[in-house]
Short mmCIF file of C-alpha atoms and ligand atoms in Angstrom, two decimals:
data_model
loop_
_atom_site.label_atom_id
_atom_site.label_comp_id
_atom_site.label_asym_id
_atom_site.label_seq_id
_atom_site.Cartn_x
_atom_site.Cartn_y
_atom_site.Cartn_z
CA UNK L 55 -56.53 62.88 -17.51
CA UNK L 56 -58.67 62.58 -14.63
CA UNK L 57 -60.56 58.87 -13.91
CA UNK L 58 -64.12 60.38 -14.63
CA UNK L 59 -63.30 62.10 -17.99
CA UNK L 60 -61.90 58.50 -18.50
CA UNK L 61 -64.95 56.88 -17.88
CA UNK L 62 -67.04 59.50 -19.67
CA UNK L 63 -64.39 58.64 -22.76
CA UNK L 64 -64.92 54.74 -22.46
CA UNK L 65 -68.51 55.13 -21.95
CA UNK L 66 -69.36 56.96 -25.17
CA UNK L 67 -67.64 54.21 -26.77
CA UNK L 68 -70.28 51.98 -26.05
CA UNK L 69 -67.29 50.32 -23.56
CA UNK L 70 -68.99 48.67 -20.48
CA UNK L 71 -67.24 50.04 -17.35
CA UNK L 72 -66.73 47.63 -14.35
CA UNK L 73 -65.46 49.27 -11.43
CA UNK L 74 -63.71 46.69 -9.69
CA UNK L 75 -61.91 47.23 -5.96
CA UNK L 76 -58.29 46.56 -7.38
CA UNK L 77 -57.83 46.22 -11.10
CA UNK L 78 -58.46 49.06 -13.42
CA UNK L 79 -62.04 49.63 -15.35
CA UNK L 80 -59.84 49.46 -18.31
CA UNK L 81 -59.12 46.07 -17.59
CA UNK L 82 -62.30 44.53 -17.35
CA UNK L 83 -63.78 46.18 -19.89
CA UNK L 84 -61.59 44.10 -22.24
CA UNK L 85 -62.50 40.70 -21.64
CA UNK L 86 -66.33 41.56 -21.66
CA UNK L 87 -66.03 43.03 -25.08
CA UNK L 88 -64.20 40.01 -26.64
CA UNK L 89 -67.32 38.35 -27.67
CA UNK L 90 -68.40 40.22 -30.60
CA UNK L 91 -68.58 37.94 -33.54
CA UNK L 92 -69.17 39.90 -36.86
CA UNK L 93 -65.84 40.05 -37.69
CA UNK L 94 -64.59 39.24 -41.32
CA UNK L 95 -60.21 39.02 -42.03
CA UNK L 96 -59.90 39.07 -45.87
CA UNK L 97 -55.95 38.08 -45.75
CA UNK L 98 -54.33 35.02 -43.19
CA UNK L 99 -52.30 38.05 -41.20
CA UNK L 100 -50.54 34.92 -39.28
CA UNK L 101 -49.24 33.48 -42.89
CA UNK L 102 -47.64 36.70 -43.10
CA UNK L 103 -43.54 36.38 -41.89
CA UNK L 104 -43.47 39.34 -38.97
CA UNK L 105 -39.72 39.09 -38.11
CA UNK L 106 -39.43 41.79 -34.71
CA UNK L 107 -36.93 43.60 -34.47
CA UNK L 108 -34.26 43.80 -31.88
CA UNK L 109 -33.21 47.01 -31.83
CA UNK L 110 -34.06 49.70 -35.11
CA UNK L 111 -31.52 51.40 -36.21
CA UNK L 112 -31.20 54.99 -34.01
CA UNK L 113 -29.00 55.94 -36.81
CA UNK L 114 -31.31 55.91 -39.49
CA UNK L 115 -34.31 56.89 -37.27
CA UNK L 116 -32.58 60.25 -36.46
CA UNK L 117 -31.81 60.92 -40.10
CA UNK L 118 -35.37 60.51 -40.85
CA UNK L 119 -36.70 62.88 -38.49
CA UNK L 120 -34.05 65.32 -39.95
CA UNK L 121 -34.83 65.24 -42.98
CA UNK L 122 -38.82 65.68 -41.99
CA UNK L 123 -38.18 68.43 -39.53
CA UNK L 124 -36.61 70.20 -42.65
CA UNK L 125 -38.77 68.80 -45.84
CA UNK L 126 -39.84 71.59 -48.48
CA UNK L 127 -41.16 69.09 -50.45
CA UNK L 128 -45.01 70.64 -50.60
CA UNK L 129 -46.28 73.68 -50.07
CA UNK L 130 -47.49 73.27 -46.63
CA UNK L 131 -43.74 74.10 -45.15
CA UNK L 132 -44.85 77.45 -45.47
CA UNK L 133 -47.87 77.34 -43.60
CA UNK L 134 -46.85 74.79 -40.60
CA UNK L 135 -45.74 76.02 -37.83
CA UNK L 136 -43.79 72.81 -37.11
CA UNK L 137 -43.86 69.32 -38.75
CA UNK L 138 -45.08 66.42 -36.90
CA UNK L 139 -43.39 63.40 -37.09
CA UNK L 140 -44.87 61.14 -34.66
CA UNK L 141 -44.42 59.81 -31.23
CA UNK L 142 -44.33 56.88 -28.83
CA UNK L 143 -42.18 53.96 -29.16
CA UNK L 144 -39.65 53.66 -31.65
CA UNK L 145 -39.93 50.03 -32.02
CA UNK L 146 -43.86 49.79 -31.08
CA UNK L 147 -45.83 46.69 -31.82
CA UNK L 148 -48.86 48.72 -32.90
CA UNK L 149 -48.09 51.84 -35.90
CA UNK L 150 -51.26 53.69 -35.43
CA UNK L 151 -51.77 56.14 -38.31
CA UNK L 152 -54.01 59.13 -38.65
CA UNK L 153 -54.75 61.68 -41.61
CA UNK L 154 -52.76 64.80 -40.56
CA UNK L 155 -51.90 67.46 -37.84
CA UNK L 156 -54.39 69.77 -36.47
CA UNK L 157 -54.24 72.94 -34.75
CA UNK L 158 -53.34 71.36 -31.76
CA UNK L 159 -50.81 68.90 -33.29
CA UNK L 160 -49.08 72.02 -35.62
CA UNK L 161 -48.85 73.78 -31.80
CA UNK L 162 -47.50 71.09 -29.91
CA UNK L 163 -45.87 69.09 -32.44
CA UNK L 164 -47.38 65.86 -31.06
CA UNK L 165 -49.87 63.79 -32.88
CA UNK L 166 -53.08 63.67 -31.35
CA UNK L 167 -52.99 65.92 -28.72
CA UNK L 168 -56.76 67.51 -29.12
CA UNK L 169 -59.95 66.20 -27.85
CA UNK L 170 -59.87 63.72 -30.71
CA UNK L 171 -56.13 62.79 -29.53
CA UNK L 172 -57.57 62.37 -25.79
CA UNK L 173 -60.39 59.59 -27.15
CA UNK L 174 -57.96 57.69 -28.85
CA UNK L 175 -55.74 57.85 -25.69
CA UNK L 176 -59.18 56.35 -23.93
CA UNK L 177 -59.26 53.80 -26.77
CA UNK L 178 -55.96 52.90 -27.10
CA UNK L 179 -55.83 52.30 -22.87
CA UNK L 180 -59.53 50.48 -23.41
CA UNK L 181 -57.44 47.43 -25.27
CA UNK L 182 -54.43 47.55 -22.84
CA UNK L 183 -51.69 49.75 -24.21
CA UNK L 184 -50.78 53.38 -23.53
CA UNK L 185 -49.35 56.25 -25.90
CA UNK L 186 -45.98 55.16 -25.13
CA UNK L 187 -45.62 52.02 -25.83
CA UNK L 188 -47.47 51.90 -29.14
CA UNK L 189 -46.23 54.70 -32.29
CA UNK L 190 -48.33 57.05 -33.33
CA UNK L 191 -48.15 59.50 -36.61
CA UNK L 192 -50.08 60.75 -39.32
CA UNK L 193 -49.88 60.36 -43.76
CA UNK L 194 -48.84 63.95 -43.12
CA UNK L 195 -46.38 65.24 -41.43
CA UNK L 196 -47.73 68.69 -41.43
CA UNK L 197 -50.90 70.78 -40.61
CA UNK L 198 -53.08 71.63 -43.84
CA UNK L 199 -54.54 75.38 -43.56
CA UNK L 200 -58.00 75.01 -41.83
CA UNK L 201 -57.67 71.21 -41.13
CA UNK L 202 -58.43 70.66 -45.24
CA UNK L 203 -58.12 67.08 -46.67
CA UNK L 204 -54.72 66.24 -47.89
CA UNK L 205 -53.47 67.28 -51.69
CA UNK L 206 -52.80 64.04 -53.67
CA UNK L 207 -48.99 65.95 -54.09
CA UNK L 208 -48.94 66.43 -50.27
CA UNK L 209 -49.52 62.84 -49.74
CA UNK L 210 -47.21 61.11 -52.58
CA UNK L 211 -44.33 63.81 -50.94
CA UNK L 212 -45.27 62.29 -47.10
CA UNK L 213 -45.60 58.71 -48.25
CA UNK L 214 -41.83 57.86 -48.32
CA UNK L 215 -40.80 59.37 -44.78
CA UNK L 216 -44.24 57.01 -43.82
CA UNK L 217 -42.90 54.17 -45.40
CA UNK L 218 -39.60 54.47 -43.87
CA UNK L 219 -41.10 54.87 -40.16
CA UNK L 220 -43.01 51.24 -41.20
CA UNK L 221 -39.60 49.98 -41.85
CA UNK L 222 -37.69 51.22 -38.58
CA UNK L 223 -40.43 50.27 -36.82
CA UNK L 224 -41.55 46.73 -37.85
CA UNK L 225 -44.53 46.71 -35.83
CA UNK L 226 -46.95 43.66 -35.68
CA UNK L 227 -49.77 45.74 -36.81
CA UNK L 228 -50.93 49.02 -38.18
CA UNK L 229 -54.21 50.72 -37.27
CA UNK L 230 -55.21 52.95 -40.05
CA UNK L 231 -57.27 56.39 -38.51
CA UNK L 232 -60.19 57.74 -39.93
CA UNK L 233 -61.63 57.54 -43.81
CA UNK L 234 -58.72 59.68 -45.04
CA UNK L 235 -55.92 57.41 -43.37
CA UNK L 236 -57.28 54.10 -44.90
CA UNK L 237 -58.09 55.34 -47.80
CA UNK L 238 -54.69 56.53 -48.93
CA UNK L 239 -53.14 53.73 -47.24
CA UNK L 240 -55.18 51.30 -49.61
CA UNK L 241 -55.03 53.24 -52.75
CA UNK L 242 -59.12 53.25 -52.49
CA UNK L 243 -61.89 55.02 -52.63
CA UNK L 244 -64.40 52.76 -50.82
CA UNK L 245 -66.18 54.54 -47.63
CA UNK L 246 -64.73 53.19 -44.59
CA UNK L 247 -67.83 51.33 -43.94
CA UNK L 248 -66.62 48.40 -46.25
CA UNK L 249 -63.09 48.83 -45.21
CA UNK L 250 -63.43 48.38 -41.18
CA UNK L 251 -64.00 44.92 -40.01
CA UNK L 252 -61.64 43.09 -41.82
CA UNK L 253 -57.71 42.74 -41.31
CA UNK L 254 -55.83 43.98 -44.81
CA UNK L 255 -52.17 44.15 -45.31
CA UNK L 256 -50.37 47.19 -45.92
CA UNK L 257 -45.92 45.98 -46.88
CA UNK L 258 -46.51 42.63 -45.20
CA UNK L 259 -48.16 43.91 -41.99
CA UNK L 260 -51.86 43.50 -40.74
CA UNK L 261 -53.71 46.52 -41.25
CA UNK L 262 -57.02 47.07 -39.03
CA UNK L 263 -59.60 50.69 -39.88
CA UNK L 264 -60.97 52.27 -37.01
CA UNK L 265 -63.72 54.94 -37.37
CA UNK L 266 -61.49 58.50 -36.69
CA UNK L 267 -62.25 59.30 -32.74
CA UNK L 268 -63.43 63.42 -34.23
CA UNK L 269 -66.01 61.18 -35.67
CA UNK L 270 -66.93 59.07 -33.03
CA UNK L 271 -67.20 62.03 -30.94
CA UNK L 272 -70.30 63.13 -33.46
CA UNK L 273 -71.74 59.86 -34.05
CA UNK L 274 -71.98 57.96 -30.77
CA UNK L 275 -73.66 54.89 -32.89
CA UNK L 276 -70.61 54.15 -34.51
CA UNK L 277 -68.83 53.73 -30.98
CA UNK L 278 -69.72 49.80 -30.96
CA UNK L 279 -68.13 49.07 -34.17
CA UNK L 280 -64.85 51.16 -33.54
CA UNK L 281 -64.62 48.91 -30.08
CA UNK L 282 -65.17 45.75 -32.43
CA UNK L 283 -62.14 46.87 -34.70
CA UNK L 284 -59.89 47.66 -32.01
CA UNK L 285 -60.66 43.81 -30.72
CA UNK L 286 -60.07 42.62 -34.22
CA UNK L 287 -56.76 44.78 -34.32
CA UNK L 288 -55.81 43.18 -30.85
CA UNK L 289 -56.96 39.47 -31.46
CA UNK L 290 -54.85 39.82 -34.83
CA UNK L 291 -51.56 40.55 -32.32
CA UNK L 292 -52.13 37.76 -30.09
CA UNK L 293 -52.92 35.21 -32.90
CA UNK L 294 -49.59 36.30 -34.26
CA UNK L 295 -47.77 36.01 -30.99
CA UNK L 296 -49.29 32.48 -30.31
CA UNK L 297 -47.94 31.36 -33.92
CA UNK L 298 -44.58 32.64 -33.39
CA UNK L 299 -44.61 30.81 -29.97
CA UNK L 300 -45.86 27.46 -31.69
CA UNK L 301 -43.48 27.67 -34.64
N1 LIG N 682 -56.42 63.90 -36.44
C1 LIG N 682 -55.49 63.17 -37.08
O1 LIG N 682 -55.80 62.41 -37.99
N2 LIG N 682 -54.24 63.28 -36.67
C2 LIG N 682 -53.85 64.04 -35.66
O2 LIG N 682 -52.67 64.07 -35.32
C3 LIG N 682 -54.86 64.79 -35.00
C4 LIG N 682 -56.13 64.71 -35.40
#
């Protein structure tokens, strides 16, 4: 992606852009955004035992994405035109989790990969990491016809091959996508309103909500709060880090 798409990306999210002689805008928009002090945690994340892993197990990964590339389990095998299991690093710090593929994502068999996928490249760079080194997937592994919500039998099918990328993975934190993502991940119905801000735990890991980047890209006012969350998501890490130092 070219530098002033970038900018136009960081820019709607409310992200001041310094444009310094050496160091990325990316960079320095990072520090400057570290202020913000609304920001609630309703569990101790650093309490929480985070053992890293050294390596996960290739054997079991492959398996995994085996068994999704060939799952029958819900109807929507018949309508995908390939699953989407999810990409980046297998043993990522950061899980980030969306709702399900899109047209795109069904084509390319790559999460994220439409204009939404492109903002939440922007946002992911805006706190320091890129696609690659974080993991990114979806509650579903495949496209529902016309971009639909999830079934409640599509998602309780998904929610073990999920569960079992959580466990490969280990990552220090998850970033639930989008209404539909933290819902399900919660078991709740609240609007994501009430659920962003705060840091939740979803199988022992920190859990952060970030407003979906589709919707950001409708409702600019929102962009301040998703840039709060994705602070809260990153402070959370380096709290973490500094404990396991300490200890
Ligand atoms: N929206 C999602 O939630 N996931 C994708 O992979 C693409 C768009």
């Amino acid at each position: 992606m070219n530098n002033a798409i970038r900018l136009q990306y960081l820019a709607a999210m409310g992200i001041n852009v310094w444009l310094p002689r050496v160091v990325s805008a990316v960079e320095h928009a990072l520090p400057t955004a570290m202020t913000e002090p609304d920001i609630l945690m309703t569990t101790n994340p650093i309490e929480d035992e985070q053992v890293h892993p050294t390596l996960a197990n290739s054997n079991d990964w492959d398996i995994l994405k085996s068994e999704v590339q060939n799952c029958t389990l819900c109807a929507l095998c018949n309508s995908r035109t390939q699953t989407v299991f999810g990409t980046g690093n297998q043993r990522a710090d950061w899980l980030i989790i969306g709702e399900a593929p899109g047209e795109q994502e069904d084509k390319q068999g790559q999460p994220f990969v439409g204009v939404a996928g492109q903002l939440l490249t922007e946002m992911l760079r805006a706190i320091g990491l890129s696609r690659e080194e974080v993991f990114i997937t979806n509650i579903l592994k495949c496209r529902p016809p016309n971009n639909r919500d999830p079934h409640v039998d599509e998602i309780k099918h998904c929610k073990d091959y999920l569960q079992r990328q959580q466990q490969l993975i280990k990552p220090k934190i998850i970033l639930a996508v989008g209404r539909i993502a933290a819902q399900t991940l919660l078991e709740t119905n609240d609007p994501l309103a009430k659920l962003r801000g705060k840091v939740h735990t979803l199988n022992n890991t920190p859990m952060v909500v970030v407003y979906h980047p589709a919707y950001l890209l409708r409702s600019l006012p929102e962009k301040r709060k998703a840039w709060q969350d994705l602070q809260l998501a990153k402070q959370t890490v380096i709290a973490m880090e500094n404990k396991i130092c300490v200890d």
